[in-house]
mmCIF file of N, CA and C in Angstrom:
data_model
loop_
_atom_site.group_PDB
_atom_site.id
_atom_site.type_symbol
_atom_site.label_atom_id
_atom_site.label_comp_id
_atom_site.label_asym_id
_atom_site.label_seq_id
_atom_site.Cartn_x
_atom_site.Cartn_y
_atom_site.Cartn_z
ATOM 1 N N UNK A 291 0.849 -1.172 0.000
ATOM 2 C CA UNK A 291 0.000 0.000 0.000
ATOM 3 C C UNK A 291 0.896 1.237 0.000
ATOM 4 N N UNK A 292 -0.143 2.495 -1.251
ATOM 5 C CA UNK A 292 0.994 3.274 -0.992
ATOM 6 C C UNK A 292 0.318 4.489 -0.771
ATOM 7 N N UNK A 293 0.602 5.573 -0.198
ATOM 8 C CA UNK A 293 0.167 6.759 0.128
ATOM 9 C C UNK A 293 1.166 8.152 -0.159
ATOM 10 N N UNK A 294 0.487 9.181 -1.013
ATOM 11 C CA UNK A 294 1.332 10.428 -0.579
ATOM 12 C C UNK A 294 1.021 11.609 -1.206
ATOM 13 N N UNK A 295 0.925 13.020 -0.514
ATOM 14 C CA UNK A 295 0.374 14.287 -0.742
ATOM 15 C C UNK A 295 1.178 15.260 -1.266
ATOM 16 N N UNK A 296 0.560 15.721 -1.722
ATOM 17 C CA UNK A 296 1.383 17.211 -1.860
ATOM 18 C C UNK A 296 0.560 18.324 -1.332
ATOM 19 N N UNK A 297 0.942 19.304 -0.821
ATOM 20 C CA UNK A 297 0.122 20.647 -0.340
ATOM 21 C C UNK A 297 0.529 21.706 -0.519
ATOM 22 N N UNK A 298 -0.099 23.018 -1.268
ATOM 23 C CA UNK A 298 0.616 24.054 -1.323
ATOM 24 C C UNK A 298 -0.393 25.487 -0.998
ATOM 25 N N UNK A 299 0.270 26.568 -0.747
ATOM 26 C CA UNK A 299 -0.600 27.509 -0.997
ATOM 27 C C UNK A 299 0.302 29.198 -1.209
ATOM 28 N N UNK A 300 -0.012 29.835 -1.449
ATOM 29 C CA UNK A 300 0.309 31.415 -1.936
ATOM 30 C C UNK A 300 -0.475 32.692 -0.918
ATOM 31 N N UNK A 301 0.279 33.185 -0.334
ATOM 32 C CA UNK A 301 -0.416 34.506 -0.079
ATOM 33 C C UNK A 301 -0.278 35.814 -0.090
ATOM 34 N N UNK A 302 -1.388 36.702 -0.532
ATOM 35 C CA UNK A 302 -1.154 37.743 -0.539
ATOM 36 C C UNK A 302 -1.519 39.190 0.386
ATOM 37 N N UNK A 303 -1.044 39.625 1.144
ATOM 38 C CA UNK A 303 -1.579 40.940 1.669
ATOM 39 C C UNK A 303 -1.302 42.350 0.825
ATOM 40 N N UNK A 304 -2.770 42.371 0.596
ATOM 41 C CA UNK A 304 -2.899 43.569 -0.308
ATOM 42 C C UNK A 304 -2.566 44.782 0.238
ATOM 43 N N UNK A 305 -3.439 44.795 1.936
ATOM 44 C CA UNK A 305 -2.398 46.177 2.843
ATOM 45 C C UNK A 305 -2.576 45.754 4.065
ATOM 46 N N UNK A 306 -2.639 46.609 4.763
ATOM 47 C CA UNK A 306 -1.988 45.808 6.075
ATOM 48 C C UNK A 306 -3.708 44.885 7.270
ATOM 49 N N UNK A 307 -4.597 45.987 6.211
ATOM 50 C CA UNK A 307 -6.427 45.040 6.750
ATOM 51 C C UNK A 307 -6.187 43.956 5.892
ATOM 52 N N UNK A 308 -6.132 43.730 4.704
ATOM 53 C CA UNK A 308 -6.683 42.878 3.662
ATOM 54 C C UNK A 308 -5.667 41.852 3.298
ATOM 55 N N UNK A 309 -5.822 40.402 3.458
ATOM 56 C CA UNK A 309 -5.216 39.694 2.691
ATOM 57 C C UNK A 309 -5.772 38.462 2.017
ATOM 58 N N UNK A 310 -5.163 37.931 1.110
ATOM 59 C CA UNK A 310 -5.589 36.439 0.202
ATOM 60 C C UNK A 310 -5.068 35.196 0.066
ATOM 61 N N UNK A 311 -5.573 34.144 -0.150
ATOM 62 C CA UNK A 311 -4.630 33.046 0.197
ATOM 63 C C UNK A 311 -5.653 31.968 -1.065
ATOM 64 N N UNK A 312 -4.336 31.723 -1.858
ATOM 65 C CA UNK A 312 -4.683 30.308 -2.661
ATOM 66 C C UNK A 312 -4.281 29.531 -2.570
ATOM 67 N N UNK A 313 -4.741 27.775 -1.976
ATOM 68 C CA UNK A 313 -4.178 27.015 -1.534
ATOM 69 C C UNK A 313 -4.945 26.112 -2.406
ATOM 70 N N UNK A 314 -3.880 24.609 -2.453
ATOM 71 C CA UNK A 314 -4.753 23.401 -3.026
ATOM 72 C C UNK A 314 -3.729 22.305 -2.757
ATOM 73 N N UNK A 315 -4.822 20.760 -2.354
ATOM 74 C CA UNK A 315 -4.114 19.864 -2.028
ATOM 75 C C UNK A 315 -4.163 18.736 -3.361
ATOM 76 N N UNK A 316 -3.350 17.604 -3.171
ATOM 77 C CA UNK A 316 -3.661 16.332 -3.772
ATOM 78 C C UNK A 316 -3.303 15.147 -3.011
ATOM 79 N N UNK A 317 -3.672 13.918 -3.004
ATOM 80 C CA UNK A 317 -3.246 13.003 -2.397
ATOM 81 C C UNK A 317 -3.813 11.660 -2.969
ATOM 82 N N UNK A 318 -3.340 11.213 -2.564
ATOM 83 C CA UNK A 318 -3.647 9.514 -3.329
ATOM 84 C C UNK A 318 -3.272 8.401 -2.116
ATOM 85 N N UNK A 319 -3.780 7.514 -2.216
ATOM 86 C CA UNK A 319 -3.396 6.534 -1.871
ATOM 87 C C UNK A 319 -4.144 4.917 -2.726
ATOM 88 N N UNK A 320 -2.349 4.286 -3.063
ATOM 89 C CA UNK A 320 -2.981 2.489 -4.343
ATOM 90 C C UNK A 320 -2.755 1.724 -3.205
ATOM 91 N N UNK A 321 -3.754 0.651 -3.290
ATOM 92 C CA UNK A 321 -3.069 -0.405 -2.629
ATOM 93 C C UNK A 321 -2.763 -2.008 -3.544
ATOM 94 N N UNK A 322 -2.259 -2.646 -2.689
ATOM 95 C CA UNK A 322 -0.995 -3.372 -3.662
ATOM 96 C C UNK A 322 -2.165 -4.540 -4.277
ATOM 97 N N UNK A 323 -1.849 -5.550 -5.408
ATOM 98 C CA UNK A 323 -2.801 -6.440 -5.738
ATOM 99 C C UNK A 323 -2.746 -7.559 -4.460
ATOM 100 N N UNK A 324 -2.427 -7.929 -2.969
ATOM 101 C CA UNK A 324 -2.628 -8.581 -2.316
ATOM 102 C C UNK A 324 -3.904 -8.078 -1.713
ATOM 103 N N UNK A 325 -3.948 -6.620 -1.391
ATOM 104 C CA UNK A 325 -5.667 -6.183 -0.655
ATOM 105 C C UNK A 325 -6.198 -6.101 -1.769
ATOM 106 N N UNK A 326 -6.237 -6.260 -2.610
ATOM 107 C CA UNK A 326 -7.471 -6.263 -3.975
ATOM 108 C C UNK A 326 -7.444 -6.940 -4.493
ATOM 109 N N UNK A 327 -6.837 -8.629 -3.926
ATOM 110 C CA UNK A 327 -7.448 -9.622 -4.294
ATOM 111 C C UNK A 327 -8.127 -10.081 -2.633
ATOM 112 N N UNK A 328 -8.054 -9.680 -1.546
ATOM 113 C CA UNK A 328 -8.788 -10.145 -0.692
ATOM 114 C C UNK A 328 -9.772 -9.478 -0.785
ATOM 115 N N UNK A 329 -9.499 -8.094 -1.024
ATOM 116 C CA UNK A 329 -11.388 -7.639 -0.672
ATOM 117 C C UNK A 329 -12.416 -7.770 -2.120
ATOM 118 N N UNK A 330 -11.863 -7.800 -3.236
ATOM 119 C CA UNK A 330 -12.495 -8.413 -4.553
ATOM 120 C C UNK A 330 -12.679 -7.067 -5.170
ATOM 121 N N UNK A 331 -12.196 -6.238 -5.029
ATOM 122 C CA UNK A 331 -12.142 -4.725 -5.401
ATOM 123 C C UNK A 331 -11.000 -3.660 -5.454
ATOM 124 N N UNK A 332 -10.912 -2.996 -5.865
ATOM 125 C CA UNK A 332 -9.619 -2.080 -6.284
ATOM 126 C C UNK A 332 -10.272 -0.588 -5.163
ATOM 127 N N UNK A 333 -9.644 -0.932 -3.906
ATOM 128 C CA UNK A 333 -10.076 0.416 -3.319
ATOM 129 C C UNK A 333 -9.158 1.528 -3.656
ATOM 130 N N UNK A 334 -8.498 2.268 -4.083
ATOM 131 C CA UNK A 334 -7.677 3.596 -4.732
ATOM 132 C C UNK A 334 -8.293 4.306 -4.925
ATOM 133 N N UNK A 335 -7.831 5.840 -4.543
ATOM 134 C CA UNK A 335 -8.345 7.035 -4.367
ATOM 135 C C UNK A 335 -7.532 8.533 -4.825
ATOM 136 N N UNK A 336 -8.253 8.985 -4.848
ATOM 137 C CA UNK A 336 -7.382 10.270 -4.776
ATOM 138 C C UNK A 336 -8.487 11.737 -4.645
ATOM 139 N N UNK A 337 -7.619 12.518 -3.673
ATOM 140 C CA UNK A 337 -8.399 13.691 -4.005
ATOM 141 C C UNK A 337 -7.531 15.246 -3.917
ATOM 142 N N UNK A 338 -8.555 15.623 -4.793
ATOM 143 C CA UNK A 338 -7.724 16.839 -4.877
ATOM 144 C C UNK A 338 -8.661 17.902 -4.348
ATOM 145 N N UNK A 339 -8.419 18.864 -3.752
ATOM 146 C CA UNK A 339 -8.708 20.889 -3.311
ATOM 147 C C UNK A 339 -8.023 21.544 -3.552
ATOM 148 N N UNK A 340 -8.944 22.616 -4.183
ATOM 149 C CA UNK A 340 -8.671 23.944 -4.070
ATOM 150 C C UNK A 340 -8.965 24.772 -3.367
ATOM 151 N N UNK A 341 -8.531 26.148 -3.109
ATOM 152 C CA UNK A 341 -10.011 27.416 -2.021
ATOM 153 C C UNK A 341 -8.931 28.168 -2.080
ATOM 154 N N UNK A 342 -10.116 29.170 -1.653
ATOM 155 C CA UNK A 342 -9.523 31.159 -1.440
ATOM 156 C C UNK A 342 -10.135 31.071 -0.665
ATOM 157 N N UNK A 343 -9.660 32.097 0.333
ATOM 158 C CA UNK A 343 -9.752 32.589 1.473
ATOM 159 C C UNK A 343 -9.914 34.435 1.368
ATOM 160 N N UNK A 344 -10.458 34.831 2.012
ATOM 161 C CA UNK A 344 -10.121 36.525 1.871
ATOM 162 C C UNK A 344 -10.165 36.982 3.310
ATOM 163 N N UNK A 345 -8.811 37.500 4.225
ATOM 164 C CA UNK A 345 -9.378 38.144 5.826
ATOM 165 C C UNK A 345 -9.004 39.279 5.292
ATOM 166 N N UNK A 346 -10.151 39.801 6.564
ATOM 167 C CA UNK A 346 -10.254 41.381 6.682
ATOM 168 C C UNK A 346 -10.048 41.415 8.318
ATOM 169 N N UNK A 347 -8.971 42.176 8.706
ATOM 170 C CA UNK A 347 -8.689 42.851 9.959
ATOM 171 C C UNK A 347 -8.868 44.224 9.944
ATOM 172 N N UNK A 348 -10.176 44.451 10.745
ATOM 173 C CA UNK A 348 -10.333 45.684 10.815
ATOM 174 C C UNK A 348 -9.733 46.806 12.149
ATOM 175 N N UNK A 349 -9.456 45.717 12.770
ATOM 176 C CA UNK A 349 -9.046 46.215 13.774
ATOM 177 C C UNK A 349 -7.885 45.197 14.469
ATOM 178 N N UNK A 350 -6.999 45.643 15.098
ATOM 179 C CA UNK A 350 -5.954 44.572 16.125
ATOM 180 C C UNK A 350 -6.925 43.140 16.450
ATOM 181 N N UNK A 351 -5.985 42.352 16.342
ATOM 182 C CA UNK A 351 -6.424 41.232 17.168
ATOM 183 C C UNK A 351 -8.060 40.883 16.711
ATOM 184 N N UNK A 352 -8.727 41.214 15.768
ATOM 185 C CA UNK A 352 -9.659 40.606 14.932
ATOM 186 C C UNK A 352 -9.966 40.342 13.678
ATOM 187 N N UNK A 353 -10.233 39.092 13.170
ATOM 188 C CA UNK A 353 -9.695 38.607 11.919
ATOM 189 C C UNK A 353 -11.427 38.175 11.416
ATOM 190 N N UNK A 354 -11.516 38.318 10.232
ATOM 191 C CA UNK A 354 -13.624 38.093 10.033
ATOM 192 C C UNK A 354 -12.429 37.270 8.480
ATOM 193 N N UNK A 355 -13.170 36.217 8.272
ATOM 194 C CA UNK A 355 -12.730 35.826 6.722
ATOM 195 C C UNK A 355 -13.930 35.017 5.947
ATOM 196 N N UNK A 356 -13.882 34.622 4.249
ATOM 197 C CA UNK A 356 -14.620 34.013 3.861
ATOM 198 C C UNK A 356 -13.492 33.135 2.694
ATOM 199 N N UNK A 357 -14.102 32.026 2.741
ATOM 200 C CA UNK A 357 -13.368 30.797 2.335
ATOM 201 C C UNK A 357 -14.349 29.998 1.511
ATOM 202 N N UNK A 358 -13.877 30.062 -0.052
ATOM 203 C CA UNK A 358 -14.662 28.686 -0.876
ATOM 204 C C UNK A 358 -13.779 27.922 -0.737
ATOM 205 N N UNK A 359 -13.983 26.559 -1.144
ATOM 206 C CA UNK A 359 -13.233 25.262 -1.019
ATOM 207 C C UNK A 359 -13.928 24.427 -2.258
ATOM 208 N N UNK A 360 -12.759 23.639 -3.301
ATOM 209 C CA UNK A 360 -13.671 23.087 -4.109
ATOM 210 C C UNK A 360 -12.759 21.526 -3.986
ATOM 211 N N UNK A 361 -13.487 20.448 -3.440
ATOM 212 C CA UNK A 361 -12.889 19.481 -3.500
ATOM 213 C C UNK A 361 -13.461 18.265 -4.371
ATOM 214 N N UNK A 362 -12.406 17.653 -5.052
ATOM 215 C CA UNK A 362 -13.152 16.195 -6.386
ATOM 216 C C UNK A 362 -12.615 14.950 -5.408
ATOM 217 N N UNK A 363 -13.166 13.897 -5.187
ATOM 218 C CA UNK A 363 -12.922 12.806 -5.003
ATOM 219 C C UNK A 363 -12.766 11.633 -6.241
ATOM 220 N N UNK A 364 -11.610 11.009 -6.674
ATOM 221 C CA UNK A 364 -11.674 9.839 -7.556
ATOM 222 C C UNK A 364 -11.516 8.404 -6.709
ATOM 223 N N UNK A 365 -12.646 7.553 -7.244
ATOM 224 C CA UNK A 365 -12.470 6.654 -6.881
ATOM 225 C C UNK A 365 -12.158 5.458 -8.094
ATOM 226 N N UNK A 366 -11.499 3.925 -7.699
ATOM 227 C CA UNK A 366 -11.253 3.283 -8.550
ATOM 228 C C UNK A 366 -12.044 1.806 -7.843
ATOM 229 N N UNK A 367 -12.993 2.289 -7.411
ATOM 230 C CA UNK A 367 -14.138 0.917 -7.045
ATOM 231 C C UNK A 367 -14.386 0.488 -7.759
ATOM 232 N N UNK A 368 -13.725 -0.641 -8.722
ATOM 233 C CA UNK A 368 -14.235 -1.577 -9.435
ATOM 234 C C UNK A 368 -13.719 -2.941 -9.124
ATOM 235 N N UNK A 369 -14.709 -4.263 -9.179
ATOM 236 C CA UNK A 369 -14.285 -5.197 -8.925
ATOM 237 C C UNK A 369 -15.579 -6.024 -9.054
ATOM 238 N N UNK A 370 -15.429 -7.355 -8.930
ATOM 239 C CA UNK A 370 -17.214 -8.621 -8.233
ATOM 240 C C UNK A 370 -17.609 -7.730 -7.173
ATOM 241 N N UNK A 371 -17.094 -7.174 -6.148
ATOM 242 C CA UNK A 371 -17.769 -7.082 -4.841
ATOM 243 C C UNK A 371 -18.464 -5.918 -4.913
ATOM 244 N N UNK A 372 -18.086 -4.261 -5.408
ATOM 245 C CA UNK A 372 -18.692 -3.590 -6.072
ATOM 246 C C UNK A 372 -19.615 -4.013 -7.539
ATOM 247 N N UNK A 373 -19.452 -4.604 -8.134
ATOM 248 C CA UNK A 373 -20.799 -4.678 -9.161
ATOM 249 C C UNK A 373 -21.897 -5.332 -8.771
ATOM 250 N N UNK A 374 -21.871 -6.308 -7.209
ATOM 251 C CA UNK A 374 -22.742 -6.912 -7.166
ATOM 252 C C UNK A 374 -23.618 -6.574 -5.382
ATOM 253 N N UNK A 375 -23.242 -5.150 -5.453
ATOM 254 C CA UNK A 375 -24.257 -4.985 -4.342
ATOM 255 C C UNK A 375 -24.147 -3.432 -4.563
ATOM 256 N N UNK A 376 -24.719 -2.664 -3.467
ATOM 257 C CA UNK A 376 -24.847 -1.226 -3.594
ATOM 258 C C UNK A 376 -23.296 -0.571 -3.845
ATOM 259 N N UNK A 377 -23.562 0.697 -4.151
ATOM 260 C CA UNK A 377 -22.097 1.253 -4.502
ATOM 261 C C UNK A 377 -22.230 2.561 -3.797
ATOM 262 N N UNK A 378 -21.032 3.190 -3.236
ATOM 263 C CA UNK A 378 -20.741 4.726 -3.497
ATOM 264 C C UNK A 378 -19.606 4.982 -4.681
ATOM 265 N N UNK A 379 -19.590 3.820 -5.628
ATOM 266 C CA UNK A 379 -18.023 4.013 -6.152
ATOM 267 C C UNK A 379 -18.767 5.149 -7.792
ATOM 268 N N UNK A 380 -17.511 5.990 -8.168
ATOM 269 C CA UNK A 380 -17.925 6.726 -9.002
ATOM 270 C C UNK A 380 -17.355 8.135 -8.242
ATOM 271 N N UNK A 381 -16.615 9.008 -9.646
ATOM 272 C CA UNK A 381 -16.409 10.030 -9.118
ATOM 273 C C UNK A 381 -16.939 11.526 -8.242
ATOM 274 N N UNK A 382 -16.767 12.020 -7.172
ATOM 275 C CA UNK A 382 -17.558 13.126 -6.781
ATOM 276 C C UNK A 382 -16.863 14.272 -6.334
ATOM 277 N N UNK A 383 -17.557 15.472 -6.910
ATOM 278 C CA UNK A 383 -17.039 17.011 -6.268
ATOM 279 C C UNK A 383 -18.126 17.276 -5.546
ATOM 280 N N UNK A 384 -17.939 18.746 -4.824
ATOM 281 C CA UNK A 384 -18.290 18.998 -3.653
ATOM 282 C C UNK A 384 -17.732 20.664 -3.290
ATOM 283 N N UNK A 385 -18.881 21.306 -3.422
ATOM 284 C CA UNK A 385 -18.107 23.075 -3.107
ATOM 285 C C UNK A 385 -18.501 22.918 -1.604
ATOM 286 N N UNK A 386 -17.628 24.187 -0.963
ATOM 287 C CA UNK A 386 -17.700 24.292 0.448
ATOM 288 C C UNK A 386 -17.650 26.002 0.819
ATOM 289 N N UNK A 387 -18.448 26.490 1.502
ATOM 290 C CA UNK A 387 -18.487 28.020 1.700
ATOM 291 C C UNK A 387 -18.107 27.702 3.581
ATOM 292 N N UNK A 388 -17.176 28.808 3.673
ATOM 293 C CA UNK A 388 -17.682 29.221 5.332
ATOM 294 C C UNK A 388 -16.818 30.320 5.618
ATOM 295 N N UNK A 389 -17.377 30.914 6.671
ATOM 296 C CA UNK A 389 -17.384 32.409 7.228
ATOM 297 C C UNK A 389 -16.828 32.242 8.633
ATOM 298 N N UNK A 390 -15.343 32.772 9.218
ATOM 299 C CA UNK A 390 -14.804 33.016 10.203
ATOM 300 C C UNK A 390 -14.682 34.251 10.741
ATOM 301 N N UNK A 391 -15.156 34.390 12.333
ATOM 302 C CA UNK A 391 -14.654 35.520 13.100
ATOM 303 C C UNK A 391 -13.713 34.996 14.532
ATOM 304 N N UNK A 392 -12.509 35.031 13.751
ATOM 305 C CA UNK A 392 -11.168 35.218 14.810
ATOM 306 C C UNK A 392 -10.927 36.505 16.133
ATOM 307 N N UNK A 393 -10.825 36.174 17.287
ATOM 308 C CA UNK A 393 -10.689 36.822 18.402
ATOM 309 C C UNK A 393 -9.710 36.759 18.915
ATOM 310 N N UNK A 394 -7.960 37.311 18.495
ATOM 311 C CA UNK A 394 -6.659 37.075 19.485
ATOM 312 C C UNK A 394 -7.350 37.832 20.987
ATOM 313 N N UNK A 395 -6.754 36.851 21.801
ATOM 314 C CA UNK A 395 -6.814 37.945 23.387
ATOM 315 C C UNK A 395 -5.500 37.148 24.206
#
């Protein structure tokens, strides 16, 4: 079995309230043909994200931000054991919104 990510991201402060951040991951993990001949299926994956972020400090020590997130899941569920009962196998994305208010004290 094998596993491994990469992660990165960029940021920018436009002035000293306002800044931006583009980040995105990937990761995978195969596993070897000994677990996919016991479980009768090819479990392998991978997923990848993206997102922006935007904070606004309007003041010391308070941070308000908004963050999309866009993440794809691949899957490689195929096998007897997947074709012959229910599935989640098949690729899926997924957007994500959320809204932070940070309080240093």
């Amino acid at each position: 079995t094998e596993a491994w990510g990469v992660r990165g991201a960029f940021n920018h402060n436009w002035d000293p309230h306002w800044s931006s951040s583009l980040f995105g991951a990937y990761s995978a993990v195969g596993y070897n043909n000994t677990v996919k001949n016991f479980l009768g299926f090819n479990p392998d994956w991978e997923i990848s994200q993206i997102g922006l972020v935007t904070r606004w400090t309007p003041v010391k020590a308070l941070t308000l931000s908004g963050e999309v997130m866009y993440t794809y899941l691949t899957q490689h569920n195929t096998g007897a054991v997947i074709a012959a009962g229910p599935t989640l196998a098949g690729d899926r994305g997924t957007w994500s919104f959320s809204v932070r208010a940070k309080r240093d004290f």
